[in-house]
PDB file of C-alpha atoms and ligand atoms in Angstrom:
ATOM      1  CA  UNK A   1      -7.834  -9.908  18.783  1.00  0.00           C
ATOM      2  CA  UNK A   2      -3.991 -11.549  19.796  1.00  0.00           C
ATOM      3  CA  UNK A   3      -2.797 -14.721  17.616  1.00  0.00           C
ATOM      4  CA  UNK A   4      -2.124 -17.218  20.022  1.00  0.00           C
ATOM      5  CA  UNK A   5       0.556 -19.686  18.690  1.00  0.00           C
ATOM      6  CA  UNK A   6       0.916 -23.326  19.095  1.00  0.00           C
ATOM      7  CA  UNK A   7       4.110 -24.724  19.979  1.00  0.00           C
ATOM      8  CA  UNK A   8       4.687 -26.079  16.512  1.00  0.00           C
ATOM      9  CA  UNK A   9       3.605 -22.645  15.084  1.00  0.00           C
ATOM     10  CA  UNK A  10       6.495 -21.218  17.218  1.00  0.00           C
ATOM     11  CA  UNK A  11       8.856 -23.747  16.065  1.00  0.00           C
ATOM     12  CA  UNK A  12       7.810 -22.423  12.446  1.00  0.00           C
ATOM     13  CA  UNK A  13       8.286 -18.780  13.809  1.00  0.00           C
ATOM     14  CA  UNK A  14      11.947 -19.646  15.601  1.00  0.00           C
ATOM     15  CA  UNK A  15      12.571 -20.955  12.000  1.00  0.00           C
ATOM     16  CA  UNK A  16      12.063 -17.022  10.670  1.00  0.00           C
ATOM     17  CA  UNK A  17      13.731 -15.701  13.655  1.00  0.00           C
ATOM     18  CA  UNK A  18      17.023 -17.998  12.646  1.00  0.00           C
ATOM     19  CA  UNK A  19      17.089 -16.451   9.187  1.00  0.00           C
ATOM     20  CA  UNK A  20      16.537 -13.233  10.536  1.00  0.00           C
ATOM     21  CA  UNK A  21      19.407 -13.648  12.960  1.00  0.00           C
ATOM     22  CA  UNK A  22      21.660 -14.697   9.748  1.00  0.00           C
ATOM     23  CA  UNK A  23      20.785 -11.680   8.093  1.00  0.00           C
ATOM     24  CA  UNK A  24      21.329  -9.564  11.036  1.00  0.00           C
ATOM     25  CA  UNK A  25      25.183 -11.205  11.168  1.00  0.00           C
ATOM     26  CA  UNK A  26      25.532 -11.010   7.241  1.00  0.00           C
ATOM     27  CA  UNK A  27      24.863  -7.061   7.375  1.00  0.00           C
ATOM     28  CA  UNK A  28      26.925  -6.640  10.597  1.00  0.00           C
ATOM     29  CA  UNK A  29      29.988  -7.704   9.045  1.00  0.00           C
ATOM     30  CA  UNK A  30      29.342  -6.005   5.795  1.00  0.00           C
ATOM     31  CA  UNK A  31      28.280  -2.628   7.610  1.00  0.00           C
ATOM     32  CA  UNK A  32      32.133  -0.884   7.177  1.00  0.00           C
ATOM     33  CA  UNK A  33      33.548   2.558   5.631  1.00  0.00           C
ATOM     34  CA  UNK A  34      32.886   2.436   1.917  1.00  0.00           C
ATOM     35  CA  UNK A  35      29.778   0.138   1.803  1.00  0.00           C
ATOM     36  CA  UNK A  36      26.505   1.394   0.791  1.00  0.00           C
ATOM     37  CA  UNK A  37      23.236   1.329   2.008  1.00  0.00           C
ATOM     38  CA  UNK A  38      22.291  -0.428  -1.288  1.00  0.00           C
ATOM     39  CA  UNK A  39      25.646  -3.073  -0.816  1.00  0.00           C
ATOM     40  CA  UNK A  40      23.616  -3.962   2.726  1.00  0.00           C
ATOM     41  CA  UNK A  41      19.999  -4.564   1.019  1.00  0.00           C
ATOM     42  CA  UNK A  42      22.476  -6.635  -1.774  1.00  0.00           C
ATOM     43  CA  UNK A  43      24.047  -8.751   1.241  1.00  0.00           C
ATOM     44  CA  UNK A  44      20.540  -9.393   2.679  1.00  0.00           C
ATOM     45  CA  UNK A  45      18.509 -10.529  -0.196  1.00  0.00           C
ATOM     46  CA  UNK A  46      21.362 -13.181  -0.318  1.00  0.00           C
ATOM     47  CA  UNK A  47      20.574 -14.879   2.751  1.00  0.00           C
ATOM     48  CA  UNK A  48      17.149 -14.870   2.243  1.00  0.00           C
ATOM     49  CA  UNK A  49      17.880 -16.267  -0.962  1.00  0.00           C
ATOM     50  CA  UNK A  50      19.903 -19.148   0.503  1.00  0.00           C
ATOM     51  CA  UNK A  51      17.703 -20.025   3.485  1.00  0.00           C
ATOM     52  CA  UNK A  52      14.406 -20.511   1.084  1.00  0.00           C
ATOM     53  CA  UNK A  53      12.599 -17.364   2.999  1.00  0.00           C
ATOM     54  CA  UNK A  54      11.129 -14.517   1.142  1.00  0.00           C
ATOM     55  CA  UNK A  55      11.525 -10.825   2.587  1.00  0.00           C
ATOM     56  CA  UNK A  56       8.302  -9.476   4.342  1.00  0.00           C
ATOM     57  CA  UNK A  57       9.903  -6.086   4.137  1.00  0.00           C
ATOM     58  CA  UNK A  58      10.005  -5.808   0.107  1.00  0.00           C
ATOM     59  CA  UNK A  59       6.604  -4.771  -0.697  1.00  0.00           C
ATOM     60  CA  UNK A  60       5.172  -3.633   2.289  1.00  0.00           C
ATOM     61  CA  UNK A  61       3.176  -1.119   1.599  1.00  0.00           C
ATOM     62  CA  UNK A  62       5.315  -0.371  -1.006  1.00  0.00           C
ATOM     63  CA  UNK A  63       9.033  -0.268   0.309  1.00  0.00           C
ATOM     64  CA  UNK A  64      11.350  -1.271  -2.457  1.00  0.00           C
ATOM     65  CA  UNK A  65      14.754  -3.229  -0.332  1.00  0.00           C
ATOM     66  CA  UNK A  66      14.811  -6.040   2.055  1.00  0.00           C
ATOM     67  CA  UNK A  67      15.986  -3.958   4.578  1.00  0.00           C
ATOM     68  CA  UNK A  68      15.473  -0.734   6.354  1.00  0.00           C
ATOM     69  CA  UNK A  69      18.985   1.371   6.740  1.00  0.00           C
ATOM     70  CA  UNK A  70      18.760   3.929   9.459  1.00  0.00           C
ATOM     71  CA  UNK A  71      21.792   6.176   9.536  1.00  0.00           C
ATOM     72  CA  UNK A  72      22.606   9.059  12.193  1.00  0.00           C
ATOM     73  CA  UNK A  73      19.547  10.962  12.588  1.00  0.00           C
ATOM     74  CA  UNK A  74      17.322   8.845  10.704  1.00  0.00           C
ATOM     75  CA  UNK A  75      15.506   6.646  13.247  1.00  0.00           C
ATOM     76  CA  UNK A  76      14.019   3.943  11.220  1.00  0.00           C
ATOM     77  CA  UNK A  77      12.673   3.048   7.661  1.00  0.00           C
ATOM     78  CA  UNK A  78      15.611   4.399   5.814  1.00  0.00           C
ATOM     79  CA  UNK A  79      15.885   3.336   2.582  1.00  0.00           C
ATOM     80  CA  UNK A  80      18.947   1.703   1.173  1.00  0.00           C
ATOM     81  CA  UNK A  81      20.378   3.515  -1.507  1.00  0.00           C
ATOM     82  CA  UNK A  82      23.804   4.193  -3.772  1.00  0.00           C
ATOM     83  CA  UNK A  83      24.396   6.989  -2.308  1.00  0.00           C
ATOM     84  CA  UNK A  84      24.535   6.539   0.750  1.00  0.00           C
ATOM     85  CA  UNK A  85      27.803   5.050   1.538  1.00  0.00           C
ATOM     86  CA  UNK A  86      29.091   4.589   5.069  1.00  0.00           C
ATOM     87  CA  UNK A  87      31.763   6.112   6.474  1.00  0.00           C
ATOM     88  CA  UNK A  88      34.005   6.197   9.638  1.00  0.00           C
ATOM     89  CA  UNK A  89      31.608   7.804  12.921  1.00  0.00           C
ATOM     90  CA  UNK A  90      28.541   6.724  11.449  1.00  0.00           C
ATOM     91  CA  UNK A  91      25.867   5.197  13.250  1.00  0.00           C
ATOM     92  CA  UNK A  92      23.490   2.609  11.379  1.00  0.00           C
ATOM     93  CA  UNK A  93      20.694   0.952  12.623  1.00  0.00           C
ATOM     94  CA  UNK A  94      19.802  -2.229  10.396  1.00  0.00           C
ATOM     95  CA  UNK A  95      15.754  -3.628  10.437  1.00  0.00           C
ATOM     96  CA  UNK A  96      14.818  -7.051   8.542  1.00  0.00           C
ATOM     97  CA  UNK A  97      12.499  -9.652   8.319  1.00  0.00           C
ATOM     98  CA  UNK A  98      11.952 -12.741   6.677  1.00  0.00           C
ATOM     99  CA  UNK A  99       9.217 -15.439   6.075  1.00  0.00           C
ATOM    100  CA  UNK A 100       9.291 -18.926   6.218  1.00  0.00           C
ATOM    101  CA  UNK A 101       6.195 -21.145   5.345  1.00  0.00           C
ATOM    102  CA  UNK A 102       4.018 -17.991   5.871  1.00  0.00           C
ATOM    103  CA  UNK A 103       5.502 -17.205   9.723  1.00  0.00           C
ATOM    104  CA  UNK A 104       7.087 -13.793   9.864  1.00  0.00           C
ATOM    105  CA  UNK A 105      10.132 -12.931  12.232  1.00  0.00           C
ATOM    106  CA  UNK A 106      11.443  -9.593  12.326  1.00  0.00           C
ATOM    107  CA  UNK A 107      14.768  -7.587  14.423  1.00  0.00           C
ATOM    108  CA  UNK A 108      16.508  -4.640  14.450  1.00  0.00           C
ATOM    109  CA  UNK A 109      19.755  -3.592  15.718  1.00  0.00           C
ATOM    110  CA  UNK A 110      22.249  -0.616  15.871  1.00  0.00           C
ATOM    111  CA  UNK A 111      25.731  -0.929  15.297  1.00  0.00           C
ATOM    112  CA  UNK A 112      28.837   1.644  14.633  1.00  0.00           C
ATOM    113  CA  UNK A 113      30.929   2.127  11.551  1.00  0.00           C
ATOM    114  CA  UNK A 114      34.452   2.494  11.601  1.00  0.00           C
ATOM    115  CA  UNK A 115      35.926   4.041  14.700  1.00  0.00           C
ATOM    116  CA  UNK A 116      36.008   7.001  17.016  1.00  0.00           C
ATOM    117  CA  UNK A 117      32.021   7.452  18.213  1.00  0.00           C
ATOM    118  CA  UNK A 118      31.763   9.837  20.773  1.00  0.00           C
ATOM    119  CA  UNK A 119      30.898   8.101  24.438  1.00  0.00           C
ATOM    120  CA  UNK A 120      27.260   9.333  24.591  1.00  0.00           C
ATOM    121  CA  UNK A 121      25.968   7.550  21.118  1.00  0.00           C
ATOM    122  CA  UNK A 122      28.090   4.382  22.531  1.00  0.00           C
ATOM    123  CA  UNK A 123      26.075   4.766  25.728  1.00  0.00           C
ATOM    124  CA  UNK A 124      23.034   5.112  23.799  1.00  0.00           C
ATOM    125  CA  UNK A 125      22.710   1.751  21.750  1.00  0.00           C
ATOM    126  CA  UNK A 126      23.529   0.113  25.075  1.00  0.00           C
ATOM    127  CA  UNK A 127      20.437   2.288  26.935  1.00  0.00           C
ATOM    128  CA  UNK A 128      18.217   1.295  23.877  1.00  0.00           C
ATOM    129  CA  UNK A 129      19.091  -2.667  23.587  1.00  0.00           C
ATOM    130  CA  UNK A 130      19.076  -3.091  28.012  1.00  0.00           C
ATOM    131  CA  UNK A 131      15.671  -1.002  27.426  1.00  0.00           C
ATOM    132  CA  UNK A 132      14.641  -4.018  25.154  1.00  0.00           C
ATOM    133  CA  UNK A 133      15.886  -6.833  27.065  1.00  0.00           C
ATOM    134  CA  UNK A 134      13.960  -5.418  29.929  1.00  0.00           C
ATOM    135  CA  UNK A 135      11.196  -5.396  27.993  1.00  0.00           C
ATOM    136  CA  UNK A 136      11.727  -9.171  27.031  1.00  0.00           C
ATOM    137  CA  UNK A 137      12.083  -9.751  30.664  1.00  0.00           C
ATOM    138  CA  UNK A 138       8.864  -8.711  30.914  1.00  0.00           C
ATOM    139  CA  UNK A 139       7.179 -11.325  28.793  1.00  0.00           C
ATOM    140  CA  UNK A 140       6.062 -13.576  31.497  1.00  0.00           C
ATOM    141  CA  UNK A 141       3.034 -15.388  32.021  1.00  0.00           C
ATOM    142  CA  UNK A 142       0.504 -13.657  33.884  1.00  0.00           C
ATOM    143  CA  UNK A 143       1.982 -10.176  32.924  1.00  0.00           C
ATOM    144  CA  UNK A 144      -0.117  -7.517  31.066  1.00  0.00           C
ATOM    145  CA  UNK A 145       1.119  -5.764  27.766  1.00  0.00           C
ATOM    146  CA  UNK A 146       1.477  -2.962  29.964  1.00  0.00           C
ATOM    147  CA  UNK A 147       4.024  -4.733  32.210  1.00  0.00           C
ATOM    148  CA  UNK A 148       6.341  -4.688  29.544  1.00  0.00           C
ATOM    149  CA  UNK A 149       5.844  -0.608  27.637  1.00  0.00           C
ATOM    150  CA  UNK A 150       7.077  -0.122  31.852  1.00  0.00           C
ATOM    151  CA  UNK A 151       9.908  -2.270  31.931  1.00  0.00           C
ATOM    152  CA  UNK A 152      11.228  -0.259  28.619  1.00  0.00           C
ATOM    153  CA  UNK A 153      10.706   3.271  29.985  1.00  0.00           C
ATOM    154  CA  UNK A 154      11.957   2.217  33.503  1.00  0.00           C
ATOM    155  CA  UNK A 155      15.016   1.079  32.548  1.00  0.00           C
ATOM    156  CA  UNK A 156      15.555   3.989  30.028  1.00  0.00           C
ATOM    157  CA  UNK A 157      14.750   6.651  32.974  1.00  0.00           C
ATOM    158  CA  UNK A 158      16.629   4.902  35.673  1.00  0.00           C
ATOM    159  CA  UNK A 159      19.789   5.835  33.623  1.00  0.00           C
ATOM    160  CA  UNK A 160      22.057   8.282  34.061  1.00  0.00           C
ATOM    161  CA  UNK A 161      21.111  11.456  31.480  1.00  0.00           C
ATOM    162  CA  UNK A 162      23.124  11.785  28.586  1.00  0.00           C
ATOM    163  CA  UNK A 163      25.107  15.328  28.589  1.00  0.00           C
ATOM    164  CA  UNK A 164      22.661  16.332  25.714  1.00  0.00           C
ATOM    165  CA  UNK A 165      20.011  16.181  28.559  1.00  0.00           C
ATOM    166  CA  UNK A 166      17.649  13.300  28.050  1.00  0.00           C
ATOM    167  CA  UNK A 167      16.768  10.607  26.173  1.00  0.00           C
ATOM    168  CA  UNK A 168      13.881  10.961  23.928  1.00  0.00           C
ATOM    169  CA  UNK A 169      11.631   7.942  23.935  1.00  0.00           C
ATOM    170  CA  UNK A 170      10.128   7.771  20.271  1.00  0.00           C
ATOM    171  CA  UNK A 171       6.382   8.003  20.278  1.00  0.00           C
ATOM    172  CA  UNK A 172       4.952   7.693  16.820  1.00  0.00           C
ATOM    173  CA  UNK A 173       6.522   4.112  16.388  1.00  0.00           C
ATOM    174  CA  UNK A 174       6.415   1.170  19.030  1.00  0.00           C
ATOM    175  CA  UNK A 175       6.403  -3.035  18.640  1.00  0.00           C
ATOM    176  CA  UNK A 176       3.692  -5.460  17.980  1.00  0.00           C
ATOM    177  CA  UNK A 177       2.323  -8.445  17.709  1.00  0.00           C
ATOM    178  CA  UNK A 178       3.839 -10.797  15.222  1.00  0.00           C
ATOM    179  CA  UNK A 179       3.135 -14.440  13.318  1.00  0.00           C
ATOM    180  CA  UNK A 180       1.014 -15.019  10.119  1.00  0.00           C
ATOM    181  CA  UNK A 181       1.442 -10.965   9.402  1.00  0.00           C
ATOM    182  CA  UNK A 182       4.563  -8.722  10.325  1.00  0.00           C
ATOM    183  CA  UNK A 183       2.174  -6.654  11.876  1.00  0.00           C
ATOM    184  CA  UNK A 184      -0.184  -7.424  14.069  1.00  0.00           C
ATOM    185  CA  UNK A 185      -2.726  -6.477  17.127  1.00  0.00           C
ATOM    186  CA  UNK A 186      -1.432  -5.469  19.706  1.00  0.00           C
ATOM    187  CA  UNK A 187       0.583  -1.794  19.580  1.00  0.00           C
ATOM    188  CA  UNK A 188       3.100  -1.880  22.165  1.00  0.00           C
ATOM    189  CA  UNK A 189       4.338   1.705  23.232  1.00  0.00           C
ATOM    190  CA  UNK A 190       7.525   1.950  25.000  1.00  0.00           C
ATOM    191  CA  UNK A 191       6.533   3.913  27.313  1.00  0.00           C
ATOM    192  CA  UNK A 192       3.014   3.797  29.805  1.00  0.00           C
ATOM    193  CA  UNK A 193       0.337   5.602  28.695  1.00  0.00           C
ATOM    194  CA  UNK A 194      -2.852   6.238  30.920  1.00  0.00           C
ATOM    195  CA  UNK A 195      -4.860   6.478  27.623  1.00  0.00           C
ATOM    196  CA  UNK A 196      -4.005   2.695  26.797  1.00  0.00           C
ATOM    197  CA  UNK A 197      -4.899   0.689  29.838  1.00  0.00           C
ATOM    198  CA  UNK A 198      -3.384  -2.315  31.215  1.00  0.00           C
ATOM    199  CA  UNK A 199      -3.736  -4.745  28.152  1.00  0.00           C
ATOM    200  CA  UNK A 200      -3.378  -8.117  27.268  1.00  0.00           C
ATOM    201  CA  UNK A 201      -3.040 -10.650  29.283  1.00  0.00           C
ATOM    202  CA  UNK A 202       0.507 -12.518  28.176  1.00  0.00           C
ATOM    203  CA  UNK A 203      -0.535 -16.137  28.077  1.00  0.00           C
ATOM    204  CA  UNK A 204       1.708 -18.878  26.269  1.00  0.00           C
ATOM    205  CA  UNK A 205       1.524 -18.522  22.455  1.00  0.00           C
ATOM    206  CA  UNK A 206       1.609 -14.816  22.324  1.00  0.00           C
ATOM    207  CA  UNK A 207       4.326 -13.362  20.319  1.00  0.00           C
ATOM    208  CA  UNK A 208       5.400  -9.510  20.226  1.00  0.00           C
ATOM    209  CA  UNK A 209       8.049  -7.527  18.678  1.00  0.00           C
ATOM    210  CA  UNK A 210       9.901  -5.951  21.070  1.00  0.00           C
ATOM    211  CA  UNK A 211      11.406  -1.978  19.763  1.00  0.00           C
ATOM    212  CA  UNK A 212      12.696   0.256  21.700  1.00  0.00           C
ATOM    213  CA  UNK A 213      13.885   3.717  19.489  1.00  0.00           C
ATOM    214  CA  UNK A 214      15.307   5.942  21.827  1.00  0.00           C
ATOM    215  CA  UNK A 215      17.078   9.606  20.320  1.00  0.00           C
ATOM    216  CA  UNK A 216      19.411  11.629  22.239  1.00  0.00           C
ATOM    217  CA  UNK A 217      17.036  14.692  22.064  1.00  0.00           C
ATOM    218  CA  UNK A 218      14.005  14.614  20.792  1.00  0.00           C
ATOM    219  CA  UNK A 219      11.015  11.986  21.676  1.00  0.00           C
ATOM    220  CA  UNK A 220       9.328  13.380  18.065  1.00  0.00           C
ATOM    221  CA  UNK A 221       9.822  12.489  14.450  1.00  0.00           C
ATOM    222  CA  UNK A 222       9.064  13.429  10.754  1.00  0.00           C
ATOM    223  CA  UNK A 223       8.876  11.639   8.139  1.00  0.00           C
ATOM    224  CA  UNK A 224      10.556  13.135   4.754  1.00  0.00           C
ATOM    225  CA  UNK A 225       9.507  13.515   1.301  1.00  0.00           C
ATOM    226  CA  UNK A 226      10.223   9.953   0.097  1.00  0.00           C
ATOM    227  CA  UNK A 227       6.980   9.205   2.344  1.00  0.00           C
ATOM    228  CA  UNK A 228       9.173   6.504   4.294  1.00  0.00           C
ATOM    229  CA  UNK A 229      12.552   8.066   6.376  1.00  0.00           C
ATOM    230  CA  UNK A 230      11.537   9.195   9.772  1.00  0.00           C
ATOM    231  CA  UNK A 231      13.983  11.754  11.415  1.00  0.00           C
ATOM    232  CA  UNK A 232      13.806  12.914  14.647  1.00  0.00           C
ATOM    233  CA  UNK A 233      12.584  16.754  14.375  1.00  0.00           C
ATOM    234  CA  UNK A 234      15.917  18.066  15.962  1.00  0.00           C
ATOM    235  CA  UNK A 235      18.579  16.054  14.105  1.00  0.00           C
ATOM    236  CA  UNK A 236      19.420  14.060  17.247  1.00  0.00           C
ATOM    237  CA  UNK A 237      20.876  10.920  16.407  1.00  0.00           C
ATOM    238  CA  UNK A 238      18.666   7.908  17.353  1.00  0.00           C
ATOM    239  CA  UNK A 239      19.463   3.831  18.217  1.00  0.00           C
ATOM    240  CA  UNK A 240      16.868   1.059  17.475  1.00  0.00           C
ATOM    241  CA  UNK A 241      16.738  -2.782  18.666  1.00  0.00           C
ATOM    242  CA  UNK A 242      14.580  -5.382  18.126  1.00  0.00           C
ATOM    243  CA  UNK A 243      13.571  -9.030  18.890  1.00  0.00           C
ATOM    244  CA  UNK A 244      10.332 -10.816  17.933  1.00  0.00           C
ATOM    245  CA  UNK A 245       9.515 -13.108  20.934  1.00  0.00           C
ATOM    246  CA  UNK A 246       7.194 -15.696  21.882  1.00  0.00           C
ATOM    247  CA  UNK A 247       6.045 -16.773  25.535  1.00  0.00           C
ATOM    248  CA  UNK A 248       5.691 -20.113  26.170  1.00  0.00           C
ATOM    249  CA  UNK A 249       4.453 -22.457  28.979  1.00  0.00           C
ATOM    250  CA  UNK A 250       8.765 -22.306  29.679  1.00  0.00           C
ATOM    251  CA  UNK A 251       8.572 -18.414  29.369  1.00  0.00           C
ATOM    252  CA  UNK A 252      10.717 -16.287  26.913  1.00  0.00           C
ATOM    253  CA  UNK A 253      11.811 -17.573  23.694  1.00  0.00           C
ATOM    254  CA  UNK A 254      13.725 -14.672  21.770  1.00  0.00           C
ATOM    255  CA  UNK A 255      13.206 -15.918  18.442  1.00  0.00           C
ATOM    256  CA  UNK A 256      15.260 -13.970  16.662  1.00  0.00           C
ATOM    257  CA  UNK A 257      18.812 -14.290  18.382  1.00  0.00           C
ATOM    258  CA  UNK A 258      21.033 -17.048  18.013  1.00  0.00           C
ATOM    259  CA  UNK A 259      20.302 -18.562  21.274  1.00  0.00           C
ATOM    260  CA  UNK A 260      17.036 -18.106  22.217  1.00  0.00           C
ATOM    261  CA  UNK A 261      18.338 -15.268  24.416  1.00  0.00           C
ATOM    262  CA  UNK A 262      19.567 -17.593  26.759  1.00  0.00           C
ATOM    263  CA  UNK A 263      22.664 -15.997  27.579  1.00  0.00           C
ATOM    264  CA  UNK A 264      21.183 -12.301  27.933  1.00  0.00           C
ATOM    265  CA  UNK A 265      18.239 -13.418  30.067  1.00  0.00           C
ATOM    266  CA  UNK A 266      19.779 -15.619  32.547  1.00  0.00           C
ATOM    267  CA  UNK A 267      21.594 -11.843  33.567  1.00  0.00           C
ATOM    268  CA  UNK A 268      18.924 -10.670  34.233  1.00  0.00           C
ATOM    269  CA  UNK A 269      17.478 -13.778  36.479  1.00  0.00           C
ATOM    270  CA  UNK A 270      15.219 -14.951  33.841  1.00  0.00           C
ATOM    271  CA  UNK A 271      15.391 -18.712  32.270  1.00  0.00           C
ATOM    272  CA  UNK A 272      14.538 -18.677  28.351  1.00  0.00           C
ATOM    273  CA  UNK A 273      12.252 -21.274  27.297  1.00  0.00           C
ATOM    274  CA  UNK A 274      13.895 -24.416  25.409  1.00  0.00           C
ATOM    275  CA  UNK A 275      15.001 -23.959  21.489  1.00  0.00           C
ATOM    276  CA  UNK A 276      12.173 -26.076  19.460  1.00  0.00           C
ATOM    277  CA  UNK A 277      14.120 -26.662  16.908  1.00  0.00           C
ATOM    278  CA  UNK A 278      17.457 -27.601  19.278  1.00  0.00           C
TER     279      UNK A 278
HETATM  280 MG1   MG B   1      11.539  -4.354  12.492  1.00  0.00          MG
HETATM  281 MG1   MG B   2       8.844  -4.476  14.060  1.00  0.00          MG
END
């Protein structure tokens, strides 16, 4: 079963999405040579503090930070740590959440410490966040679930191949649905499966997380000994972006970035629905 969302329940979501967005620019400028994973977790628990959210990430299932620190091979659900302390080349992709009045929001993004990345991981954060605004593209009315695991893929496979040879397309982890849980029905690959079907019908109200992980080898991962850190099973360094978004009578609303996604979708020849809370 898909929670469909009122329009004042996705004014309460766009509410999480804002904090979410905070925390996302909070860790970005805080994500330099020197700091540490744990420094990150330290910046983000502040601005859930200040908005008056709570963390749906601390607790789930066990997971002891606010955020999920993903460094160089590790694709997602790192866990922040002293000892990990950044350093000039790394690569870190940052996952948070927050809750406000029980309505989750949850994003993800990738971004590069210090200076001097090679060209290819560069070229790869860009692959994997296009691959997710395609997929947000996607999210029109009248559109299966399906419509938008092939707007992912297609865009990822329509680019040139990195010199490592291809892009690996993470299987084991995809987005979902999203509102009164993090988590919710339905599991949307980012890539088409035959297995899966068309779908869901998108209809106003629905709300997905949208997450593209894409590696520069491997499409396969492991998860390590601390039962949570998944690396890809050939050390190939990985990227990770994500919006939670809800479809509206008005189409997209990326909850989650600053502006609705405005600016990003109109590129791409889509309008995004009006800010509720604007
Ligand atoms: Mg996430
Ligand atoms: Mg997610």
């Amino acid at each position: 079963m898909v929670q469909i969302k009122t329009p004042e329940q996705i004014a309460k979501m766009r509410e999480a999405g804002l904090v979410v967005a905070a925390i996302h620019a909070a860790t970005r400028e805080a994500a330099v040579p020197g700091t540490s994973t744990r420094d990150l977790d330290q910046v983000a628990r502040k601005v859930i503090a200040e908005a008056g959210a709570t963390s749906n990430f601390l607790g789930y299932g066990g997971f002891p930070a606010t955020i999920c620190t993903s460094v160089n091979e590790v694709v997602v659900h790192g866990i922040p740590d002293d000892e990990t302390v950044l350093k000039d080349g790394d690569v870190i992709s940052i996952d948070c959440g927050a809750i406000v009045d029980g309505w989750h929001g949850d994003a993800a993004y990738t971004a590069f410490v210090g200076t001097g990345h090679a060209p290819e991981l560069i070229e790869l954060s860009r692959v994997t966040e296009e691959s997710m605004w395609a997929g947000i593209a996607a999210m029109r009315n009248g559109n299966r679930l399906v419509d938008v695991s092939r707007a992912i893929e297609t865009y990822i496979r329509r680019q040139p191949r990195p010199a490592t040879g291809k892009y690996g397309i993470i299987e084991d982890y995809g987005g979902h649905g999203i509102g009164t849980e993090m988590h919710m029905d339905p599991h949307l690959l980012n890539y088409v499966s035959r297995k899966r079907g068309k779908g869901p019908k998108l209809v106003p109200g629905f709300c997905l997380a949208i997450e593209p992980m894409v590696s520069l080898g491997t499409a396969r991962t492991e998860v390590l000994e601390d039962q949570w850190t998944v690396i890809t099973t050939d050390g190939s360094w990985s990227s990770h972006w994500e919006h939670s978004v809800a479809l509206t009578e008005d189409g997209p609303l990326v909850l989650t970035a600053p502006d609705g996604g405005r600016a990003k979708l109109a590129q791409l020849g889509v309008t995004a629905a009006p800010d509720p809370l604007a």
